[in-house]
mmCIF file of C-alpha atoms in Angstrom:
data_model
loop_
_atom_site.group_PDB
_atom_site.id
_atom_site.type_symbol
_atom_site.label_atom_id
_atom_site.label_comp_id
_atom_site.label_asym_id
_atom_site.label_seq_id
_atom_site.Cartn_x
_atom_site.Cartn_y
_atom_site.Cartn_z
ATOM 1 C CA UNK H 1168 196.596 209.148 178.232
ATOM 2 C CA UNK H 1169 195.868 205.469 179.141
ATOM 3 C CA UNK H 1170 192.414 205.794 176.993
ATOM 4 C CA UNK H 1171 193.985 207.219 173.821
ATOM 5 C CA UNK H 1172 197.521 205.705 174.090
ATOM 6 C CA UNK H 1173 198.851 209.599 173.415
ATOM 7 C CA UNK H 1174 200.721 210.875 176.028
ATOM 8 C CA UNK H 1175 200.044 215.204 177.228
ATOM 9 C CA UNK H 1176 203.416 216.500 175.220
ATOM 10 C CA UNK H 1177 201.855 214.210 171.952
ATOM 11 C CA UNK H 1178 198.985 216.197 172.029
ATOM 12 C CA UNK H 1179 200.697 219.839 172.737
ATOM 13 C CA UNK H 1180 202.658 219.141 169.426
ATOM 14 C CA UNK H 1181 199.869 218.036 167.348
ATOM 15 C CA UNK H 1182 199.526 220.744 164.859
ATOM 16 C CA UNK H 1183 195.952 219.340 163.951
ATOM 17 C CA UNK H 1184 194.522 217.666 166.919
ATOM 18 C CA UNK H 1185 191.125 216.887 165.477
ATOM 19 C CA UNK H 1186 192.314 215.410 162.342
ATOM 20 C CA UNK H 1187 195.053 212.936 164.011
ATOM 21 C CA UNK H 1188 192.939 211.669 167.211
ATOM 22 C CA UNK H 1189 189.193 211.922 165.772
ATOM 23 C CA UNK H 1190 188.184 209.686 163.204
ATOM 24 C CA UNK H 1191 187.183 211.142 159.735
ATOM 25 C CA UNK H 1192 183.319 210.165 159.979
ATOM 26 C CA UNK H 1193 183.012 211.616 162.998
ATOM 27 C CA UNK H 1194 185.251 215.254 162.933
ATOM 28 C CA UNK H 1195 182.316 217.539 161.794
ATOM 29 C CA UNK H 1196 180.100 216.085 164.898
ATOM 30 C CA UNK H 1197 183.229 216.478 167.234
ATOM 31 C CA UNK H 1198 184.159 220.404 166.210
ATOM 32 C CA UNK H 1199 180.667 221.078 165.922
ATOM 33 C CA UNK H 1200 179.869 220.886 169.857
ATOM 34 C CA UNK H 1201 183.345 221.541 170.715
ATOM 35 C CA UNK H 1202 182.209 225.392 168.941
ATOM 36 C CA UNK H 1203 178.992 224.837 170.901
ATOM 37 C CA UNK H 1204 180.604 224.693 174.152
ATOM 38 C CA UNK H 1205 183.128 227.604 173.486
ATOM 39 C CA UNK H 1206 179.629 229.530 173.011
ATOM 40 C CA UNK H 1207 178.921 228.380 176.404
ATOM 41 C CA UNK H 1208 176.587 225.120 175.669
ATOM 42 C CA UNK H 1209 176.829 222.449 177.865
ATOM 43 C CA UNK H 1210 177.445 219.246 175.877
ATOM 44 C CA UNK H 1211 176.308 216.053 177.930
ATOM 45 C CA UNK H 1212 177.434 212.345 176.959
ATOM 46 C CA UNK H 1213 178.797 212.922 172.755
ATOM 47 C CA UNK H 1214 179.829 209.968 171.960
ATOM 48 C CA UNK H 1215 181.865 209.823 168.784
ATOM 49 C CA UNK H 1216 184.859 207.390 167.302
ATOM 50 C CA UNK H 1217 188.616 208.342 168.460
ATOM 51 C CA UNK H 1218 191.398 206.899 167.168
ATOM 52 C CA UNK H 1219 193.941 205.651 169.407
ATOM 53 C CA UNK H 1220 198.205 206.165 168.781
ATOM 54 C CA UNK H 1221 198.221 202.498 167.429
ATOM 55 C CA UNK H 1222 195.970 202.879 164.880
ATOM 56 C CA UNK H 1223 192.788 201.190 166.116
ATOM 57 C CA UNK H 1224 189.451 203.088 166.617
ATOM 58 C CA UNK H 1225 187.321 203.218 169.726
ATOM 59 C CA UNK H 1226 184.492 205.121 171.135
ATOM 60 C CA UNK H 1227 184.162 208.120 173.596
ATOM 61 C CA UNK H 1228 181.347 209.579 175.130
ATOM 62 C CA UNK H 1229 182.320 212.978 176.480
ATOM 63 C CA UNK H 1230 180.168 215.722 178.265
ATOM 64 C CA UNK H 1231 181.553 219.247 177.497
ATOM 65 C CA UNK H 1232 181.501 222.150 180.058
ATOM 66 C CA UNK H 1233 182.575 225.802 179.245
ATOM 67 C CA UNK H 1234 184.397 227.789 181.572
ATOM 68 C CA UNK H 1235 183.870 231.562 181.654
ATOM 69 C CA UNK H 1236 185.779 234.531 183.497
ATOM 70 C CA UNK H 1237 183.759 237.335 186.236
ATOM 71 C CA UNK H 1238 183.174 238.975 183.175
ATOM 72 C CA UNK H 1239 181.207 236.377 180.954
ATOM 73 C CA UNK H 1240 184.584 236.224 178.681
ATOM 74 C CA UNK H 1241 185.291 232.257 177.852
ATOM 75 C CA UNK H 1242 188.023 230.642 179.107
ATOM 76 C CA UNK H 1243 187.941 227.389 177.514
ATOM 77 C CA UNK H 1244 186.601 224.099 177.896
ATOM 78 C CA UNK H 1245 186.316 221.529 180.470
ATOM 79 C CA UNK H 1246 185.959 218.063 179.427
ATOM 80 C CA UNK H 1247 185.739 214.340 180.521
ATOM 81 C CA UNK H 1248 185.285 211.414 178.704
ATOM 82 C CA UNK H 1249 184.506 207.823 179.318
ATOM 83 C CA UNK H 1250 185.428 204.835 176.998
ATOM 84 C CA UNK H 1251 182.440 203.199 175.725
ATOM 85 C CA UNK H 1252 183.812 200.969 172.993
ATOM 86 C CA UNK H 1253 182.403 197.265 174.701
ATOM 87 C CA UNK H 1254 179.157 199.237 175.266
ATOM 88 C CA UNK H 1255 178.808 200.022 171.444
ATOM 89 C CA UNK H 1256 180.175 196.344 170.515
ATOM 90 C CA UNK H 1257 177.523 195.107 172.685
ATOM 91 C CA UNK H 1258 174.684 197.060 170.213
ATOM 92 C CA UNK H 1259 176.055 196.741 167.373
ATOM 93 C CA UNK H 1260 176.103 192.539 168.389
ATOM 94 C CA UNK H 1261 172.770 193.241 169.599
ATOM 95 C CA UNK H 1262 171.583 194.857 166.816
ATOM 96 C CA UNK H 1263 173.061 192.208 164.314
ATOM 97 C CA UNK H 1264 171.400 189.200 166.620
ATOM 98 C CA UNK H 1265 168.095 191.260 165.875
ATOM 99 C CA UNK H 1266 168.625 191.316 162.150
ATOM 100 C CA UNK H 1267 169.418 188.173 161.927
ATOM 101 C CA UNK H 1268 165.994 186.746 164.116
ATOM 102 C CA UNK H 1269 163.712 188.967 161.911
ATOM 103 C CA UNK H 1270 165.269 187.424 158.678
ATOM 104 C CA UNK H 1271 165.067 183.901 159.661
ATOM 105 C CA UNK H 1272 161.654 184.374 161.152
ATOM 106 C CA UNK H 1273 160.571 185.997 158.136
ATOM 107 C CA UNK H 1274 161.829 183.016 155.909
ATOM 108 C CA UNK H 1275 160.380 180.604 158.138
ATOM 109 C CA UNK H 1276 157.204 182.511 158.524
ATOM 110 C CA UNK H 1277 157.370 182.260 162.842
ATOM 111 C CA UNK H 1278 156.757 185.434 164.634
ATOM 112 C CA UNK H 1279 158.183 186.307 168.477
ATOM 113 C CA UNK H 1280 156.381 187.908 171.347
ATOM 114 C CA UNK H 1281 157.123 189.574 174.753
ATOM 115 C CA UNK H 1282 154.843 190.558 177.124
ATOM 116 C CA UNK H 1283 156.824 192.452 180.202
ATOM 117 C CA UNK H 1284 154.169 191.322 183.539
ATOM 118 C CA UNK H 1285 155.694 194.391 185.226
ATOM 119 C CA UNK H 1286 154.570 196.650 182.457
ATOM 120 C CA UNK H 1287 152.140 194.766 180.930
ATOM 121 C CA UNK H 1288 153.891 196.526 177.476
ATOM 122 C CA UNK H 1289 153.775 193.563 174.670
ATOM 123 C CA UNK H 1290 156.106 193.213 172.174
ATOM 124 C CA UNK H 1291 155.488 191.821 168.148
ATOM 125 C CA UNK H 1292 158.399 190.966 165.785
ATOM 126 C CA UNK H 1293 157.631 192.372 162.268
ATOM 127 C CA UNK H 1294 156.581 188.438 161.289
ATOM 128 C CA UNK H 1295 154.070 188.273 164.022
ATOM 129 C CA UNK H 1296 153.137 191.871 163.069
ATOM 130 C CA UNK H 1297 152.584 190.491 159.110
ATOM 131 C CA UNK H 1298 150.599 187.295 160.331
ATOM 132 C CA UNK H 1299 148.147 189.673 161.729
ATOM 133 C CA UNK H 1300 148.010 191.732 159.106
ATOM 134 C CA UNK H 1301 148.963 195.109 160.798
ATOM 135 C CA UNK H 1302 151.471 197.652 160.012
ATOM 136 C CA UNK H 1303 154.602 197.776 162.346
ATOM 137 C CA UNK H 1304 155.635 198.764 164.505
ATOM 138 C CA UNK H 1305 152.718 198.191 166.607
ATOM 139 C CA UNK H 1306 152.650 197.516 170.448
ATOM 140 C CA UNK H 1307 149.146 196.307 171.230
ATOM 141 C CA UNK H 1308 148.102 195.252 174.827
ATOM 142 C CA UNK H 1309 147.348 192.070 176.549
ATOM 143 C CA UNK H 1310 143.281 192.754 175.548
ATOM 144 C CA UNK H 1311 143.646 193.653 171.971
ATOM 145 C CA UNK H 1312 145.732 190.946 171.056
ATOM 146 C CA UNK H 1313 143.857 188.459 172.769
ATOM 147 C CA UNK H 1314 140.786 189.725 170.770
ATOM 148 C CA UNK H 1315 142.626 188.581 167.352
ATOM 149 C CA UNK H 1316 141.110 185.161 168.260
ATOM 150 C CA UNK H 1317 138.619 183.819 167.146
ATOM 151 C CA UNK H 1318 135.607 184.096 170.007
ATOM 152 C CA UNK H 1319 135.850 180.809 170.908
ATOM 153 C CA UNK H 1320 139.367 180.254 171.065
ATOM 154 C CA UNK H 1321 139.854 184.045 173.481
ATOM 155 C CA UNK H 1322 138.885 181.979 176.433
ATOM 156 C CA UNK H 1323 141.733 179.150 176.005
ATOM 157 C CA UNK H 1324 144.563 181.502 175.233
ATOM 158 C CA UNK H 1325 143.376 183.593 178.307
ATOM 159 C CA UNK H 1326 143.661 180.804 180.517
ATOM 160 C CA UNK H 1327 147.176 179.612 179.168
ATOM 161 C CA UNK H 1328 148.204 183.051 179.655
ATOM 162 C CA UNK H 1329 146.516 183.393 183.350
ATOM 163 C CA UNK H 1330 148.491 180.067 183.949
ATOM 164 C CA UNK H 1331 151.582 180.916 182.999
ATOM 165 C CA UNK H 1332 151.706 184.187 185.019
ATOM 166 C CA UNK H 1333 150.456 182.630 188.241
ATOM 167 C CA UNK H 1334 152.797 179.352 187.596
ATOM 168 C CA UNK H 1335 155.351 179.640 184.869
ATOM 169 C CA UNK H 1336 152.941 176.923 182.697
ATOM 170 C CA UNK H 1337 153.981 176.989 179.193
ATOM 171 C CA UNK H 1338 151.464 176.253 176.494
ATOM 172 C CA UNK H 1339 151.633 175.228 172.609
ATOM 173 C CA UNK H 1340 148.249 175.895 171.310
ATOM 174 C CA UNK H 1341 146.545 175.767 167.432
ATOM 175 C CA UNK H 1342 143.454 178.256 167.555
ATOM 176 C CA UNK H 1343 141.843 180.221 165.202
ATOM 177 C CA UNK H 1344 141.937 183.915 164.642
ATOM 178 C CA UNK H 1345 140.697 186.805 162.499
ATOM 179 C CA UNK H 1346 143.301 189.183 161.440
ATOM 180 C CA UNK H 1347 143.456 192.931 161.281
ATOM 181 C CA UNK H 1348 142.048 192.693 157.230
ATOM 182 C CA UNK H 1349 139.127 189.942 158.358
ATOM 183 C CA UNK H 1350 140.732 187.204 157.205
ATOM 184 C CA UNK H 1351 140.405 183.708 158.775
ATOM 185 C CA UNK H 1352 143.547 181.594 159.731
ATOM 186 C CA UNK H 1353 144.556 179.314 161.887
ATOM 187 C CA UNK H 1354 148.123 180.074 163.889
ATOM 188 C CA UNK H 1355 150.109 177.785 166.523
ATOM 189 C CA UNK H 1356 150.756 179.818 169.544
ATOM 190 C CA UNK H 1357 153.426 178.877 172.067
ATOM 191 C CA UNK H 1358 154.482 180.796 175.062
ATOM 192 C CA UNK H 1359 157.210 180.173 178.367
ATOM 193 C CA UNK H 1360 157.454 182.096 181.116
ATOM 194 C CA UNK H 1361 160.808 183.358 182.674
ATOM 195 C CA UNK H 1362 161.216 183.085 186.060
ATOM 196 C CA UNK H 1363 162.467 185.228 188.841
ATOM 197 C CA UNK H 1364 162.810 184.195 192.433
ATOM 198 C CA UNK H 1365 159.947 181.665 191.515
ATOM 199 C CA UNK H 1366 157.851 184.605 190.083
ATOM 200 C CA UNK H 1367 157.304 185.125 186.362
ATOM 201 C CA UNK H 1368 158.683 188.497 184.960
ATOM 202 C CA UNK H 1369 158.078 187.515 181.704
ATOM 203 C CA UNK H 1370 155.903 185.815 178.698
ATOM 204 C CA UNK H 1371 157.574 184.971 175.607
ATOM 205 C CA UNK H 1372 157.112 183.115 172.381
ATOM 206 C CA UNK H 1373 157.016 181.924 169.290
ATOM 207 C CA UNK H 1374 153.687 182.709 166.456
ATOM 208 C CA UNK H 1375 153.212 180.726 163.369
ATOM 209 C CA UNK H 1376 150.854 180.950 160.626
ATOM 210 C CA UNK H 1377 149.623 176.890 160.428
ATOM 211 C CA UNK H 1378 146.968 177.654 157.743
ATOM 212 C CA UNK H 1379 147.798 175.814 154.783
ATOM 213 C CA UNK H 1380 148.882 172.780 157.338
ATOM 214 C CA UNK H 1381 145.727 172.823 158.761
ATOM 215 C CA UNK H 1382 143.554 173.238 155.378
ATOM 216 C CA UNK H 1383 145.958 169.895 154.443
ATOM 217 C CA UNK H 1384 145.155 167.902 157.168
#
């Protein structure tokens, strides 16, 4: 009741229950498994869009279990449900904030990069991904992208790396490299380190392609 603002004798008169308190895009995926668990499937964390007795819509992630007699006959449904609509706010910001990074660094031309120390997993934007001339997505490791470089530039970035993983040492770097198609450029490399309990976590930064700037100078 507090969740959907409809009190038990609201929804006991509701000739059409799915049609007043689940939103339109979302009805077919709601009477779908509702069937499903009537047929005795266990449904675990749907999460479709309700819409509450004052008109606004919010999201519910609800696990389904079916309840049979001695005899295998169906009973029902058991339900519960959990209110998730910060949770999907939160992505959908999330999700916009991503957008938005990937367009600018596209326009701009500067690429990101993650590299997770308890993993070791590395992480290209799609920019960083173009600069190099592969197709995304693409999650190299630690080794391949260091081999990029040019051969006498793989020593430098492996010691800024090395440094900032034993002492949070960030570095800003112009070095050459060969991309993925053979080409020669030249790209400006900076990388930070974020800290936990004095022990980097993390590697991040930002990848630029400095070619023409360099062929200027």
């Amino acid at each position: 009741e507090r969740i959907t603002g409809h009190s038990a004798a609201d929804v006991g008169a509701m000739p059409d229950f799915i049609g007043t308190m689940i939103a339109a895009e979302d009805r077919a995926l709601f009477a779908a498994t509702f069937q499903d668990a009537l047929r005795g499937s266990k449904g675990e964390n749907v999460e479709f869009r309700c819409v509450h007795k004052n008109g606004t819509t919010f999201w519910l992630a609800a696990s389904w279990q079916p309840i049979f007699d001695t005899n295998g006959n169906s009973l029902g449904v058991r339900s519960s449900g959990r209110d998730i609509t910060r949770r999907k706010q939160a992505e959908a910001a999330l999700a916009r904030t991503s957008e938005v990074l990937e367009r600018t660094g596209e326009m701009a031309k500067i690429g990101g990069w993650e590299l997770d120390l308890r993993t070791m997993q590395l992480y290209w934007s799609l920019e960083t991904c173009r600069i190099h001339e592969v197709d995304p997505p693409v999650a190299p490791t630690l080794e391949e992208g260091i081999d990029f470089y040019a051969p006498e530039a793989r020593a430098i970035m492996l010691a800024a790396v090395q440094a900032g993983i034993d002492r949070g040492t960030p570095w800003d770097l112009e070095l050459p490299l060969n991309t993925a198609k053979g080409r020669a450029i030249w790209v400006r490399a900076q990388g930070s380190a974020v800290m936990e309990d004095g022990k980097a976590v993390r590697l991040l930064g930002a990848f630029q392609d400095i070619t023409e700037r360099r062929q200027a100078r």
